[in-house]
mmCIF file of C-alpha atoms in Angstrom:
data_model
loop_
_atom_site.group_PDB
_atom_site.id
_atom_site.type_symbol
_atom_site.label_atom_id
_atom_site.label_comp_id
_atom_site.label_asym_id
_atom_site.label_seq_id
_atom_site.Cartn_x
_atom_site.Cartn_y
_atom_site.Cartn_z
ATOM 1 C CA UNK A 1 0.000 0.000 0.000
ATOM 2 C CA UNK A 2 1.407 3.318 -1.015
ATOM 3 C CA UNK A 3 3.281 5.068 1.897
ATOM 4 C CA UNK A 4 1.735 2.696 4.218
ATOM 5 C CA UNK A 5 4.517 0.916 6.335
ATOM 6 C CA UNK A 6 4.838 -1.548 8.696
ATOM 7 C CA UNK A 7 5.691 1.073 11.482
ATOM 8 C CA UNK A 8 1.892 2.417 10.525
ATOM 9 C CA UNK A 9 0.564 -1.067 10.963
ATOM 10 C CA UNK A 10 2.044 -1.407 14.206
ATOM 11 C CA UNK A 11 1.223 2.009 15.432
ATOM 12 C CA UNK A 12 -2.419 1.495 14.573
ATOM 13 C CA UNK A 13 -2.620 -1.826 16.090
ATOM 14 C CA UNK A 14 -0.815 -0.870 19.830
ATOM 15 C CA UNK A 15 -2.677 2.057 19.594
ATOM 16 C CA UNK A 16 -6.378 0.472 19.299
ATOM 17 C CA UNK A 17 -5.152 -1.997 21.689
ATOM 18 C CA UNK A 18 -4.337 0.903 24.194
ATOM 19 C CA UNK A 19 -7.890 2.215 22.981
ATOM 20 C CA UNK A 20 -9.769 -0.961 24.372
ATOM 21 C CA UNK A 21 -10.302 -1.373 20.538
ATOM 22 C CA UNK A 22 -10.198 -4.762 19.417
ATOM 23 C CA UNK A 23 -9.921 -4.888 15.964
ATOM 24 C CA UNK A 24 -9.356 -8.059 13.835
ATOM 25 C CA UNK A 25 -7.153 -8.723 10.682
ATOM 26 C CA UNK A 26 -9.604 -7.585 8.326
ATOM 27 C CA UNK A 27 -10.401 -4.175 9.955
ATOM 28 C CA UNK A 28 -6.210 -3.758 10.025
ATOM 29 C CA UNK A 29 -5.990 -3.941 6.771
ATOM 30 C CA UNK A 30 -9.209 -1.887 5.575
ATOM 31 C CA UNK A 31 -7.785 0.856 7.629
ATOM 32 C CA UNK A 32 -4.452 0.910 6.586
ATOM 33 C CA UNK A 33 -6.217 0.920 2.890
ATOM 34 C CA UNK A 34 -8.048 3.396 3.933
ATOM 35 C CA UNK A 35 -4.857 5.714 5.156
ATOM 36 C CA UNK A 36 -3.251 4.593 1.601
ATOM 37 C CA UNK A 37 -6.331 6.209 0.002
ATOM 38 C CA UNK A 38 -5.852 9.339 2.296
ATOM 39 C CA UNK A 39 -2.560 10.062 1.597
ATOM 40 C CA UNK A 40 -2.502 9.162 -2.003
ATOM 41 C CA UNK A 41 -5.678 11.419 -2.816
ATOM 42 C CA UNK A 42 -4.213 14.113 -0.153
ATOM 43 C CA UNK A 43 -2.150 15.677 -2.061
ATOM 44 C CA UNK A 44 -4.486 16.672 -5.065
ATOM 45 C CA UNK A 45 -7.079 16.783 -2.859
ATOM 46 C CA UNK A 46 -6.238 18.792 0.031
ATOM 47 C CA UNK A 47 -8.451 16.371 2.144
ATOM 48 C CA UNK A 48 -6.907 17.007 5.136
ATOM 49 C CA UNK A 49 -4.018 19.705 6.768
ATOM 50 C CA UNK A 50 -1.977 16.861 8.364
ATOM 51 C CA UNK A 51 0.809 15.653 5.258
ATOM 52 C CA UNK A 52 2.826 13.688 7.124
ATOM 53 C CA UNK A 53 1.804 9.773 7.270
ATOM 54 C CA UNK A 54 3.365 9.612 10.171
ATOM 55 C CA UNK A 55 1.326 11.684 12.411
ATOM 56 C CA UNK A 56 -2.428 10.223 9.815
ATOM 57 C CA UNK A 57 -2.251 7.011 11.607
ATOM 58 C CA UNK A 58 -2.818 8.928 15.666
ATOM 59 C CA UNK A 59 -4.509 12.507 14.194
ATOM 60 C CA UNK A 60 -6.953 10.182 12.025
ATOM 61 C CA UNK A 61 -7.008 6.759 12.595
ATOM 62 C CA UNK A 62 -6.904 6.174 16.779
ATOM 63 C CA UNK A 63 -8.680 9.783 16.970
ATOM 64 C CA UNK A 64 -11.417 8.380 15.503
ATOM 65 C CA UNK A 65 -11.200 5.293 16.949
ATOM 66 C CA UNK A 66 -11.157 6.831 20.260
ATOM 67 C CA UNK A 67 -14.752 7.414 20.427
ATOM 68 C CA UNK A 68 -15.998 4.058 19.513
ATOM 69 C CA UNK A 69 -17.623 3.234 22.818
ATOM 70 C CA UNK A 70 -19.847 6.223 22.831
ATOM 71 C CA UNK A 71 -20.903 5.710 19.233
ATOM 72 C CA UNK A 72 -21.694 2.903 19.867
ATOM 73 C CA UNK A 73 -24.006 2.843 22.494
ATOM 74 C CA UNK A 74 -25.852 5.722 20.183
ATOM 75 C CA UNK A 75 -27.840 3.295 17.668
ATOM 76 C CA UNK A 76 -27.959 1.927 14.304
ATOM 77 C CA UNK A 77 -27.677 4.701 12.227
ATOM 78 C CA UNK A 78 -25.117 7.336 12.538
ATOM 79 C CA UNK A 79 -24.682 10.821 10.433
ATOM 80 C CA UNK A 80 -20.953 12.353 9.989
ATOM 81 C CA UNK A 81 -21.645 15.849 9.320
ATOM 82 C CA UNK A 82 -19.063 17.520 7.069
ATOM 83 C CA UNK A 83 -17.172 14.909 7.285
ATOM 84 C CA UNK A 84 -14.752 16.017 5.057
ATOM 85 C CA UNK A 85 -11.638 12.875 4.385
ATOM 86 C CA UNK A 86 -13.734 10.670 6.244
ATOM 87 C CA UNK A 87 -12.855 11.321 10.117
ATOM 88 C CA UNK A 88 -14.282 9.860 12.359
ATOM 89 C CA UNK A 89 -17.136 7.964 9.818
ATOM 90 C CA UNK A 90 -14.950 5.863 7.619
ATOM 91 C CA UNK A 91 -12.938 4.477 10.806
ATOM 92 C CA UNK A 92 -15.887 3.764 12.580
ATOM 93 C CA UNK A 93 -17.866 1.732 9.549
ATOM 94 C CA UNK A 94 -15.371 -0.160 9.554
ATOM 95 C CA UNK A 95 -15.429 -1.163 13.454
ATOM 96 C CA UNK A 96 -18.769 -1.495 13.279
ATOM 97 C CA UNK A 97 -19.940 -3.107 9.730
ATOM 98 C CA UNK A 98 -23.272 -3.963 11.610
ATOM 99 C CA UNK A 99 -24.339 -0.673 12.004
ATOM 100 C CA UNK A 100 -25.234 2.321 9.067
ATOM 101 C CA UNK A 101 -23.021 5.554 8.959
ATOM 102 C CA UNK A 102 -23.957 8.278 6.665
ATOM 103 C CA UNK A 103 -20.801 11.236 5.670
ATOM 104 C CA UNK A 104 -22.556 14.118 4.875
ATOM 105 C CA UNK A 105 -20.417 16.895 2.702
ATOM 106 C CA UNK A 106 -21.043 19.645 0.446
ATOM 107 C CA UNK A 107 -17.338 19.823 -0.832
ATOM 108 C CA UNK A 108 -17.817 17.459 -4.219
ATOM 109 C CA UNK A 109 -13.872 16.625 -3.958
ATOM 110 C CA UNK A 110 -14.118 15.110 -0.488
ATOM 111 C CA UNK A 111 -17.371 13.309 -1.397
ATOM 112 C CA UNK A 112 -15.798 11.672 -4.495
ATOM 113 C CA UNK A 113 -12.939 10.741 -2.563
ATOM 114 C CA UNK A 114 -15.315 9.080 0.294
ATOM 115 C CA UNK A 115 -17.030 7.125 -2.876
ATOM 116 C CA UNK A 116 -13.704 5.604 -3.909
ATOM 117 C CA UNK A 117 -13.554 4.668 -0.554
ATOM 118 C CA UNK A 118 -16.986 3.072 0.213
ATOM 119 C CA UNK A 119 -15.992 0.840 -3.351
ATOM 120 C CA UNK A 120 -12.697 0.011 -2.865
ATOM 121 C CA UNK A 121 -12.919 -0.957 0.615
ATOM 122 C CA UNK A 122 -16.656 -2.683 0.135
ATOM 123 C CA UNK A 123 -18.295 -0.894 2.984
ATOM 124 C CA UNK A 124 -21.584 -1.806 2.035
ATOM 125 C CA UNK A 125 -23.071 -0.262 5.497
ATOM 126 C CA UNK A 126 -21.552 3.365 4.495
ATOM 127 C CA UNK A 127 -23.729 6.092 2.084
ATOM 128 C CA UNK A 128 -21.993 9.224 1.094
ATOM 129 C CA UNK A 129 -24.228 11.966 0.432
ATOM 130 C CA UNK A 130 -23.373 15.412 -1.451
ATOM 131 C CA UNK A 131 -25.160 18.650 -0.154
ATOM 132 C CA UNK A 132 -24.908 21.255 2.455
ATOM 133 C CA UNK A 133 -26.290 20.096 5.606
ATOM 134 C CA UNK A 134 -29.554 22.117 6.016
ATOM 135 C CA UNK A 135 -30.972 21.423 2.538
ATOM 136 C CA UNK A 136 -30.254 17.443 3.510
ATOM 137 C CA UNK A 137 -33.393 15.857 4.783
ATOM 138 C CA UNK A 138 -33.318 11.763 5.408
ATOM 139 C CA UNK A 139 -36.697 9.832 5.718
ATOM 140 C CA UNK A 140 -36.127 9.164 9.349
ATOM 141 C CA UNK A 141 -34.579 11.131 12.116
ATOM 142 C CA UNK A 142 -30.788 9.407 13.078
ATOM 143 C CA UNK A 143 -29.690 7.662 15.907
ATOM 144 C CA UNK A 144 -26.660 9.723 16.381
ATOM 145 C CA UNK A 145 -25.235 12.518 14.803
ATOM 146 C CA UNK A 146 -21.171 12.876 14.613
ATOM 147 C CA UNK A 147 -19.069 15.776 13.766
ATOM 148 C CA UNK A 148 -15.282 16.531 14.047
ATOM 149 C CA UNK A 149 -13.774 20.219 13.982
ATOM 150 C CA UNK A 150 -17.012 20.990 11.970
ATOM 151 C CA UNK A 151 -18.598 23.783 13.711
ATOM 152 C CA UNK A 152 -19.153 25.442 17.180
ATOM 153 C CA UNK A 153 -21.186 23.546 19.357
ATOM 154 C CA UNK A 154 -24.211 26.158 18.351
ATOM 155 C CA UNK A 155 -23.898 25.823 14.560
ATOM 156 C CA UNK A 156 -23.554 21.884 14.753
ATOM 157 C CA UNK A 157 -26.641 21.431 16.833
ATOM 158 C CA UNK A 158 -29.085 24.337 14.752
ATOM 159 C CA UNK A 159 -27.984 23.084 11.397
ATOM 160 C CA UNK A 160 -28.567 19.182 12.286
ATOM 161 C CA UNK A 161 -31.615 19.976 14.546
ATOM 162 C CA UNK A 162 -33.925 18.689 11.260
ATOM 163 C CA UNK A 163 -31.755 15.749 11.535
ATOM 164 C CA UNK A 164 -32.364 14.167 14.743
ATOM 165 C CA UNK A 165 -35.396 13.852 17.587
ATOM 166 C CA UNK A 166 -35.074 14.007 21.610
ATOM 167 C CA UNK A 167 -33.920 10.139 21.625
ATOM 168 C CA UNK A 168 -30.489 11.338 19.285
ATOM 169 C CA UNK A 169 -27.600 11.348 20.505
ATOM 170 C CA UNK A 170 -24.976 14.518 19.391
ATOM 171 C CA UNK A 171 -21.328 13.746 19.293
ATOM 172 C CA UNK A 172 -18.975 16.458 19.003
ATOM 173 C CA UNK A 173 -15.315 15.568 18.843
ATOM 174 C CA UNK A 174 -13.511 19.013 20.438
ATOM 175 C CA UNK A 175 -9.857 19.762 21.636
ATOM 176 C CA UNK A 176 -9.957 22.589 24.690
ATOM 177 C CA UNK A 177 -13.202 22.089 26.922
ATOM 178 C CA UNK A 178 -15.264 24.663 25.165
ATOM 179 C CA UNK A 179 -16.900 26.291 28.089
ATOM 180 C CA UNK A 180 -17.739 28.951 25.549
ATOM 181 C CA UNK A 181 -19.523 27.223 23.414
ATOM 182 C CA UNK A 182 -21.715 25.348 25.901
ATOM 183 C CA UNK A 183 -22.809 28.854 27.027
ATOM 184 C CA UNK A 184 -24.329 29.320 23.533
ATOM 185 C CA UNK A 185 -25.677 26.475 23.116
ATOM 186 C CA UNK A 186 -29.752 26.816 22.113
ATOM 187 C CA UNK A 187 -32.105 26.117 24.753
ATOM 188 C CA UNK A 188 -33.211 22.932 23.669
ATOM 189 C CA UNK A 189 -30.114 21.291 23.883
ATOM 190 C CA UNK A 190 -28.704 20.759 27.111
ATOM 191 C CA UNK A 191 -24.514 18.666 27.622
ATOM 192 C CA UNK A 192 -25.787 15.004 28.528
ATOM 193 C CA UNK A 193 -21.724 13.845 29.152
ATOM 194 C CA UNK A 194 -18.663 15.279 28.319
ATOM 195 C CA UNK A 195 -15.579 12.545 28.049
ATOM 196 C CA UNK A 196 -11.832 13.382 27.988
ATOM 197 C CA UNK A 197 -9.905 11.045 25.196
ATOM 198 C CA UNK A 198 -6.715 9.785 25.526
ATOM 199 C CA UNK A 199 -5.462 9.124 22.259
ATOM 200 C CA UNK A 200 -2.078 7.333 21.678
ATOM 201 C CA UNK A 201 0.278 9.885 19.381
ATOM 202 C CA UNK A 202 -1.724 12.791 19.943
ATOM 203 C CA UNK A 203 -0.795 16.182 21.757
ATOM 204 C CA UNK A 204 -2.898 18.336 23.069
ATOM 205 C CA UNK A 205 -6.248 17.954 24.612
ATOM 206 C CA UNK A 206 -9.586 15.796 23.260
ATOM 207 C CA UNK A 207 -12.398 15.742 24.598
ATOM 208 C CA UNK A 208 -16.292 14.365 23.165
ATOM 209 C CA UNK A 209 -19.205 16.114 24.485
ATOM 210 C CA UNK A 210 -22.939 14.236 24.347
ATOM 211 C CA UNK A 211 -25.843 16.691 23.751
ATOM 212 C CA UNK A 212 -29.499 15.783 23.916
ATOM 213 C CA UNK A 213 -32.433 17.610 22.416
ATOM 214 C CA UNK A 214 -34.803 18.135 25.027
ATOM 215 C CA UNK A 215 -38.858 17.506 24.410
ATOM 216 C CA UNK A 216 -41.011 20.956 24.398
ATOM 217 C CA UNK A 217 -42.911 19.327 27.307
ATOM 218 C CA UNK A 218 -40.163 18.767 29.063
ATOM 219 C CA UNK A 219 -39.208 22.911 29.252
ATOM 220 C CA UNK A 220 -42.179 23.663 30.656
#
């Protein structure tokens, strides 16, 4: 796989292990296809700021990686919201090929590249869809709703409010705390958990923060 090395491999597997990730033979080697893909299509693409393979395998692959456990207890179906090279979506389709993930872009580049993807790497559960996030509207409200550097906590949760109910969970990957941004949150949504990561390779601080969508009745 091209600039893929073994070092990568065993980065990626100590680090899931370290993760409480268990990930088996297959999933190694989809996501190590996956970072070929990156890195090749990177640099026409501009998918991503991070160049160096080195640091793609912690910034990427365990980042996303590291929030497995709370995705997963969110349901079936989960939405990546400008999910842009993939992060955390791809990585976690292919964790969890029981489950549905949906990237949602409105850059055409980065939703051709998450195509190639979804066919070369046969993730059947995985649909890419092209268009800005309010003018998206799914036949069914999702289960969970993921995003990654896309937005302050205010603009993630007003734009997606069409795409979820009061039993989604929102997922918003974040460095800092963002005290700030809690502050402006909109009334109806109110921090259910907030969860510091530790991800193996990466400086600086992660956290996720779970937001509900609370029922009209229950403001009253």
């Amino acid at each position: 796989m091209s600039g893929v090395t073994q070092r990568h491999a065993l980065e990626l597997s100590q680090g899931a292990e370290r993760l409480g990730v268990a990930l088996d033979d297959g999933q190694q080697e989809r996501l190590l296809a996956y970072l070929a893909l990156l890195i090749r299509w990177n640099k026409a693409y501009n998918l991503t700021a991070v160049r160096d393979p080195d640091e793609m395998v912690s910034r990427h692959l365990l980042d996303s990686l590291s929030v497995a456990a709370y995705v997963q207890q969110a349901g079936e179906h989960i939405l990546d919201v400008g999910s842009g090279g993939g992060m955390p979506g791809i990585p976690l389709a292919i964790l969890f090929p029981q489950r549905r993930f949906t990237l949602l872009d409105s850059n055409g580049k980065k939703t051709r590249f998450l195509t190639q993807v979804k066919l070369e790497l046969k993730l059947d559960n995985l649909e890419v869809i092209h268009s800005r996030v309010e003018a998206f509207r799914p036949e069914r409200p999702f289960a969970g709703i993921t995003s990654r550097a896309f937005s302050s906590l205010r603009d993630f949760t007003e734009w997606t409010r069409h795409l979820g109910d009061d039993r989604t969970q929102w997922l918003s990957m974040k460095g800092v705390h963002p005290d700030d941004e809690l502050q402006a949150l909109p009334a109806d949504f109110s921090l259910q958990a907030c969860h510091l990561l530790q991800v193996p390779g990466c400086q600086g601080q992660r956290h996720l923060l779970i937001l509900r969508r609370t029922r009209e009745s229950d403001r009253h």
